[in-house]
Amino acid sequence: MKIRPRFVLFFFVLLLLVICVQYIKGHSSVVMEYPAPNSQLETAPTEINITFKEKIKRAQASLEVVDNKGQTMTSNKAQISDDQQKIRLELPTLPDGMYYVHYYVVLFNDGHSVKGSYRFQIDSTLLFKQIGDNNLCIPISYQQETLQLYDLKEKEWFIYLMRFIYYTGVSLIVGWVFWWRIVQGYSTELKKKYISYGIIIQIHHLIGLFLMIIMQLNITTIFNNSGNLLINSTFDLMWYASLVISLIGFVCLFRKKWFDLIWMFLILVLNGYSFAFETPSLLIISHSALLFAFSIWAGRLLFILSFWRKHQLFIHSFSSSFSKYSFWCIIVLLFTGFFEAIVYLSNTLESLNNWLFYLLCKLLAVIAIIATEKVIRSKL
């Protein structure tokens, strides 16, 4: 099947905006790690201690130390402090060598996962071996370290893939429901196809929602713990509520205008990750407005791409309706992005760089949207 350039551009726009949304979600970071990453210690540490900015869930935290061969150095369980912001692991006496720390926690307030991996060395002695004919010496642990880092990056990419599937699903279904009120005045044939495509988009959204729930709950740890761990915070309840509303949508969407409006509102609000902050109401409104503006664009572009060939007359009519919303959508995208960047990021130099990078991504996304719009208008 031939891949059309406009489809590629459409999904490029989706990817850019999803990156923007996800990039600012790294609001929780590690405050302190002991031993420090890449440190060289003269004596073996008695424990691993990691401190976070926010509270973490007791049941879904893991911390382990492995050697170069991937063997776990202790069977002790990780302990959570009373304030639920620290995780520690007691260690036996470790011999000289390179060790790797792997941790995974889920934030108590908003359910986001924080994971990381770093290494430290006891003593400075490393075994070296000769590589090739160039007399190049590298540590014997180099290969194992590379494999471990590759495995970590591979997992991170899988998480981003799940988030991409989910947020594209949310954006498309909200936009598709929004434009249904315009499509209702079109031909019966087009309306039937529109609803059929809507069901496919709902399935896409439901799959993404299942993936996000599995990721947020760290489903692999559930079987090792009691069943009441499925709900540990308000954010967990939000995911389950989103799931229920999504399932109801399969039966009730595209029937009554009032239900469609309520359904869109609930999906947008429940999607919010901003319940963890001191001023949640403003952030919920901002994030919901950002997602809603993008959904209007996404739904419109998908409609044109889906009915481009056989319904040119309706495409012209649809484009004139969209022109009323396009300017305000761009304003909302820029304003909410600027607002959320200020709220989430602190005033450190690193955060300033992140803030500038986020604004650059937002600018590229808006440019991509405008370019897509011009391409479509030139074809009409």
Coordinates of C-alpha atoms in Angstrom, one line a residue:
M1 CA 0.0 0.0 0.0
K2 CA 1.3 3.4 -1.0
I3 CA 1.9 5.8 1.9
R4 CA 0.6 9.2 1.1
P5 CA 2.6 12.2 2.2
R6 CA -0.4 13.9 3.8
F7 CA -0.8 10.9 6.1
V8 CA 2.8 11.1 7.1
L9 CA 2.5 14.8 7.8
F10 CA -0.6 14.2 9.9
F11 CA 1.0 11.6 12.1
F12 CA 4.1 13.8 12.4
V13 CA 1.9 16.6 13.8
L14 CA 0.4 14.1 16.3
L15 CA 3.9 12.9 17.3
L16 CA 5.2 16.4 17.9
L17 CA 2.3 17.4 20.1
V18 CA 2.4 14.2 22.1
I19 CA 6.1 14.8 22.7
C20 CA 5.3 18.3 23.9
V21 CA 2.7 16.9 26.3
Q22 CA 4.9 14.1 27.6
Y23 CA 8.1 16.2 27.9
I24 CA 6.7 18.5 30.6
K25 CA 5.5 15.4 32.5
G26 CA 9.0 14.8 33.9
H27 CA 8.1 17.1 36.8
S28 CA 9.2 14.7 39.5
S29 CA 12.9 14.0 39.7
V30 CA 15.3 12.4 42.1
V31 CA 16.6 14.7 44.8
M32 CA 19.4 12.5 46.1
E33 CA 21.1 9.2 45.2
Y34 CA 23.6 7.4 47.5
P35 CA 26.0 6.2 46.4
A36 CA 26.2 8.9 43.7
P37 CA 26.0 7.9 40.1
N38 CA 29.4 7.0 38.5
S39 CA 31.1 7.4 41.9
Q40 CA 34.2 5.5 43.0
L41 CA 34.2 4.4 46.7
E42 CA 37.1 3.3 48.8
T43 CA 34.8 1.3 51.0
A44 CA 31.7 -0.7 50.3
P45 CA 28.4 1.2 51.1
T46 CA 26.1 -0.4 53.6
E47 CA 23.0 0.7 51.9
I48 CA 21.5 2.3 48.8
N49 CA 19.4 5.4 49.5
I50 CA 17.3 7.4 47.0
T51 CA 15.2 10.4 47.8
F52 CA 12.4 11.8 45.6
K53 CA 10.6 15.1 45.5
E54 CA 7.1 13.6 46.0
K55 CA 5.6 10.7 47.9
I56 CA 5.9 7.3 46.3
K57 CA 3.6 4.2 46.6
R58 CA 4.9 1.6 49.1
A59 CA 3.6 -1.4 47.2
Q60 CA 5.0 -0.6 43.8
A61 CA 8.5 0.5 44.6
S62 CA 11.5 -1.7 43.7
L63 CA 15.2 -1.2 44.2
E64 CA 18.0 -3.7 43.4
V65 CA 21.8 -3.8 43.0
V66 CA 23.4 -6.1 40.5
D67 CA 27.0 -6.8 39.5
N68 CA 28.5 -7.0 36.1
K69 CA 27.1 -10.5 35.5
G70 CA 23.6 -9.3 36.3
Q71 CA 23.4 -11.2 39.6
T72 CA 21.4 -9.6 42.4
M73 CA 23.6 -8.8 45.4
T74 CA 21.0 -9.0 48.1
S75 CA 17.6 -10.6 48.8
N76 CA 16.7 -7.8 51.2
K77 CA 13.5 -5.9 50.4
A78 CA 13.5 -2.2 49.7
Q79 CA 12.2 -0.1 52.6
I80 CA 10.2 3.1 52.3
S81 CA 10.6 5.9 54.8
D82 CA 7.7 7.2 56.9
D83 CA 7.3 10.3 54.8
Q84 CA 7.2 8.0 51.7
Q85 CA 9.8 10.1 49.9
K86 CA 12.8 7.8 50.4
I87 CA 13.6 4.3 49.4
R88 CA 16.6 2.4 50.8
L89 CA 18.1 -1.0 50.5
E90 CA 20.5 -2.6 53.0
L91 CA 23.5 -4.2 51.5
P92 CA 25.9 -7.0 52.6
T93 CA 29.6 -6.4 52.3
L94 CA 30.4 -6.0 48.6
P95 CA 33.7 -6.9 47.1
D96 CA 35.6 -4.6 44.7
G97 CA 34.0 -4.2 41.3
M98 CA 31.3 -2.3 39.3
Y99 CA 27.7 -2.4 40.5
Y100 CA 24.5 -1.2 39.0
V101 CA 21.5 0.3 40.8
H102 CA 18.0 -0.1 39.2
Y103 CA 15.0 1.6 40.8
Y104 CA 11.3 1.9 39.9
V105 CA 8.7 3.8 41.8
V106 CA 5.2 5.1 41.2
L107 CA 4.3 8.5 42.5
F108 CA 1.5 8.5 45.1
N109 CA -0.4 11.6 44.0
D110 CA -0.5 11.3 40.2
G111 CA 0.5 7.7 39.5
H112 CA 3.4 8.5 37.2
S113 CA 6.3 6.1 37.2
V114 CA 9.9 7.1 37.8
K115 CA 12.6 4.7 36.9
G116 CA 16.3 4.9 36.5
S117 CA 19.6 3.1 36.5
Y118 CA 23.1 4.1 37.3
R119 CA 26.4 2.5 38.3
F120 CA 29.0 3.0 41.0
Q121 CA 32.4 1.4 41.6
I122 CA 34.1 0.1 44.8
D123 CA 37.8 0.7 44.7
S124 CA 39.4 1.8 41.4
T125 CA 40.5 -1.6 40.2
L126 CA 39.1 -2.8 36.9
L127 CA 40.2 -5.8 34.9
F128 CA 41.3 -4.9 31.4
K129 CA 41.6 -7.0 28.3
Q130 CA 43.3 -6.4 25.0
I131 CA 41.0 -5.6 22.1
G132 CA 42.1 -6.2 18.5
D133 CA 45.4 -5.1 17.1
N134 CA 45.1 -1.4 18.2
N135 CA 46.3 -2.0 21.7
L136 CA 43.0 -0.6 22.9
C137 CA 42.2 -1.4 26.5
I138 CA 38.6 -1.2 27.9
P139 CA 37.0 -2.6 31.1
I140 CA 35.7 -6.2 30.9
S141 CA 32.4 -4.8 32.2
Y142 CA 31.9 -2.6 29.1
Q143 CA 29.8 -5.1 27.2
Q144 CA 27.5 -5.9 30.1
E145 CA 27.1 -2.2 30.9
T146 CA 26.2 -1.4 27.2
L147 CA 23.6 -4.2 27.2
Q148 CA 22.0 -3.0 30.5
L149 CA 21.8 0.6 29.2
Y150 CA 20.4 -0.6 25.9
D151 CA 17.7 -2.6 27.8
L152 CA 16.8 0.5 29.9
K153 CA 16.4 2.7 26.8
E154 CA 14.4 0.0 25.1
K155 CA 11.9 0.0 28.0
E156 CA 11.7 3.8 27.9
W157 CA 10.9 3.7 24.2
F158 CA 8.2 1.2 24.9
I159 CA 6.7 3.5 27.5
Y160 CA 6.7 6.4 25.1
L161 CA 5.1 4.2 22.5
M162 CA 2.2 3.3 24.9
R163 CA 1.7 7.0 25.7
F164 CA 1.7 7.9 22.0
I165 CA -1.0 5.3 21.3
Y166 CA -3.0 6.6 24.2
Y167 CA -2.8 10.3 23.5
T168 CA -3.4 10.0 19.8
G169 CA -6.5 7.9 20.7
V170 CA -7.8 10.5 23.1
S171 CA -7.2 13.4 20.7
L172 CA -8.7 11.6 17.7
I173 CA -11.9 10.4 19.5
V174 CA -12.5 13.8 21.2
G175 CA -12.1 15.5 17.9
W176 CA -14.2 13.0 16.0
V177 CA -17.1 13.4 18.5
F178 CA -16.7 17.2 18.4
W179 CA -17.1 17.4 14.6
W180 CA -20.0 14.9 14.6
R181 CA -22.4 17.9 15.2
I182 CA -21.3 19.3 11.8
V183 CA -21.3 16.0 10.0
Q184 CA -24.9 15.3 11.1
G185 CA -26.1 17.6 8.4
Y186 CA -24.4 15.7 5.6
S187 CA -25.5 12.7 3.6
T188 CA -26.6 9.4 5.1
E189 CA -23.8 7.5 3.4
L190 CA -21.2 9.8 4.9
K191 CA -22.7 9.7 8.3
K192 CA -22.6 5.9 8.4
K193 CA -19.0 5.8 7.4
Y194 CA -18.2 8.5 10.0
I195 CA -19.8 6.5 12.8
S196 CA -17.9 3.3 11.6
Y197 CA -14.6 5.2 11.7
G198 CA -15.6 6.5 15.1
I199 CA -15.9 3.0 16.4
I200 CA -12.4 2.2 15.1
I201 CA -11.0 5.3 16.8
Q202 CA -12.8 4.3 20.0
I203 CA -11.1 0.9 19.9
H204 CA -7.7 2.7 19.4
H205 CA -8.5 4.9 22.4
L206 CA -9.5 1.9 24.5
I207 CA -6.3 -0.1 23.6
G208 CA -4.2 3.0 24.6
L209 CA -6.1 3.3 27.8
F210 CA -5.5 -0.3 28.8
L211 CA -1.8 0.1 28.1
M212 CA -1.6 3.2 30.2
I213 CA -3.4 1.5 33.1
I214 CA -1.1 -1.5 32.9
M215 CA 1.9 0.9 32.9
Q216 CA 0.7 3.1 35.7
L217 CA -0.2 0.1 38.0
N218 CA 3.1 -1.7 37.2
I219 CA 1.0 -4.8 36.5
T220 CA 3.9 -7.2 36.9
T221 CA 4.1 -6.4 40.6
I222 CA 0.5 -7.0 41.3
F223 CA 0.8 -10.8 41.5
N224 CA 3.4 -10.4 44.2
N225 CA 1.2 -8.2 46.4
S226 CA -2.3 -8.2 47.8
G227 CA -5.2 -7.3 45.6
N228 CA -6.1 -4.1 47.3
L229 CA -3.1 -2.4 45.6
L230 CA -5.0 -1.8 42.4
I231 CA -6.2 1.5 43.9
N232 CA -3.6 3.5 45.8
S233 CA -4.4 7.1 45.0
T234 CA -6.9 9.5 43.4
F235 CA -5.0 9.2 40.2
D236 CA -5.7 5.5 40.0
L237 CA -9.4 6.2 40.4
M238 CA -9.2 8.6 37.5
W239 CA -7.9 5.9 35.2
Y240 CA -10.6 3.5 36.2
A241 CA -13.3 6.2 35.7
S242 CA -11.8 6.9 32.2
L243 CA -12.1 3.2 31.4
V244 CA -15.7 3.1 32.5
I245 CA -16.6 6.2 30.5
S246 CA -14.7 4.9 27.5
L247 CA -16.7 1.7 27.5
I248 CA -20.0 3.6 27.9
G249 CA -19.1 5.5 24.8
F250 CA -19.3 2.4 22.7
V251 CA -23.0 2.3 23.4
C252 CA -24.1 5.9 23.8
L253 CA -21.8 8.1 21.5
F254 CA -23.1 9.7 18.3
R255 CA -26.7 9.5 19.6
K256 CA -27.5 12.6 21.7
K257 CA -25.7 15.9 21.5
W258 CA -25.8 16.5 25.3
F259 CA -24.3 13.1 26.0
D260 CA -21.5 13.7 23.5
L261 CA -20.6 17.0 25.1
I262 CA -20.6 15.5 28.6
W263 CA -18.5 12.5 27.4
M264 CA -15.9 14.8 25.9
F265 CA -15.7 16.9 29.0
L266 CA -15.2 14.0 31.3
I267 CA -12.6 12.3 29.1
L268 CA -10.6 15.6 28.9
V269 CA -10.8 16.3 32.6
L270 CA -10.1 12.7 33.8
N271 CA -7.1 12.6 31.5
G272 CA -5.5 15.3 33.7
Y273 CA -2.3 14.3 35.5
S274 CA -2.3 17.6 37.3
F275 CA -4.0 16.4 40.5
A276 CA -0.6 16.2 42.2
F277 CA 0.0 19.9 42.3
E278 CA -0.9 22.6 44.8
T279 CA -3.1 24.4 42.2
P280 CA -4.7 21.6 40.4
S281 CA -7.8 23.4 39.1
L282 CA -5.8 25.8 36.9
L283 CA -3.6 23.0 35.6
I284 CA -6.6 20.8 34.9
I285 CA -8.2 23.6 32.9
S286 CA -5.0 24.3 31.1
H287 CA -4.2 20.7 30.2
S288 CA -7.8 20.0 29.2
A289 CA -7.9 23.1 27.0
L290 CA -4.6 22.1 25.3
L291 CA -5.8 18.6 24.6
F292 CA -9.2 19.9 23.4
A293 CA -7.7 22.4 21.0
F294 CA -5.4 19.8 19.5
S295 CA -8.3 17.3 19.3
I296 CA -10.2 19.8 17.1
W297 CA -7.3 19.9 14.7
A298 CA -6.7 16.2 14.8
G299 CA -10.3 15.3 14.2
R300 CA -10.6 17.8 11.3
L301 CA -7.4 16.6 9.6
L302 CA -8.4 12.9 10.0
F303 CA -11.9 13.7 8.5
I304 CA -10.4 15.3 5.4
L305 CA -7.9 12.5 5.0
S306 CA -10.7 9.9 5.3
F307 CA -13.2 11.5 2.9
W308 CA -10.9 13.3 0.6
R309 CA -11.6 11.3 -2.6
K310 CA -15.4 10.6 -2.6
H311 CA -16.8 13.6 -0.8
Q312 CA -15.1 16.7 -2.1
L313 CA -18.3 18.8 -1.7
F314 CA -18.6 18.0 2.0
I315 CA -14.9 18.6 2.4
H316 CA -15.2 22.2 1.1
S317 CA -18.2 22.8 3.5
F318 CA -16.4 21.2 6.4
S319 CA -13.2 23.4 5.8
S320 CA -15.3 26.6 5.9
S321 CA -16.7 25.5 9.3
F322 CA -13.3 24.8 10.7
S323 CA -11.9 28.2 9.7
K324 CA -14.0 29.6 12.6
Y325 CA -12.0 27.6 15.1
S326 CA -8.5 27.4 13.6
F327 CA -7.1 30.7 14.9
W328 CA -8.3 30.2 18.5
C329 CA -7.0 26.6 18.5
I330 CA -3.5 27.9 17.7
I331 CA -3.8 30.6 20.4
V332 CA -4.9 28.0 23.0
L333 CA -2.1 25.7 22.1
L334 CA 0.6 28.4 22.5
F335 CA -0.9 29.9 25.7
T336 CA -1.4 26.6 27.5
G337 CA 2.0 25.3 26.5
F338 CA 3.6 28.5 27.8
F339 CA 1.6 28.4 31.1
E340 CA 2.3 24.7 31.8
A341 CA 6.0 25.2 31.1
I342 CA 6.2 27.9 33.7
V343 CA 4.2 25.9 36.3
Y344 CA 6.1 22.6 35.9
L345 CA 9.7 23.8 35.6
S346 CA 11.7 25.4 38.3
N347 CA 14.2 28.3 37.9
T348 CA 17.4 26.2 37.7
L349 CA 19.6 26.3 34.6
E350 CA 18.7 22.8 33.6
S351 CA 15.0 23.6 33.9
L352 CA 15.5 26.7 31.8
N353 CA 17.0 24.6 29.0
N354 CA 14.1 22.1 29.3
W355 CA 11.6 25.1 29.2
L356 CA 13.3 26.4 26.0
F357 CA 13.3 22.9 24.4
Y358 CA 9.6 22.5 25.3
L359 CA 8.7 25.8 23.7
L360 CA 10.7 24.9 20.6
C361 CA 8.8 21.6 20.3
K362 CA 5.5 23.5 20.7
L363 CA 6.6 26.0 18.0
L364 CA 7.5 23.2 15.6
A365 CA 4.2 21.5 16.3
V366 CA 2.3 24.7 15.5
I367 CA 4.3 25.2 12.3
A368 CA 3.6 21.7 11.3
I369 CA -0.1 22.2 11.8
I370 CA -0.1 25.4 9.7
A371 CA 1.9 23.6 7.0
T372 CA -0.6 20.8 7.0
E373 CA -3.5 23.3 6.7
K374 CA -1.8 25.0 3.7
V375 CA -1.3 21.7 2.0
I376 CA -4.9 20.8 2.5
R377 CA -6.2 24.2 1.3
S378 CA -4.0 24.0 -1.8
K379 CA -5.7 20.7 -2.7
L380 CA -9.2 21.9 -2.2

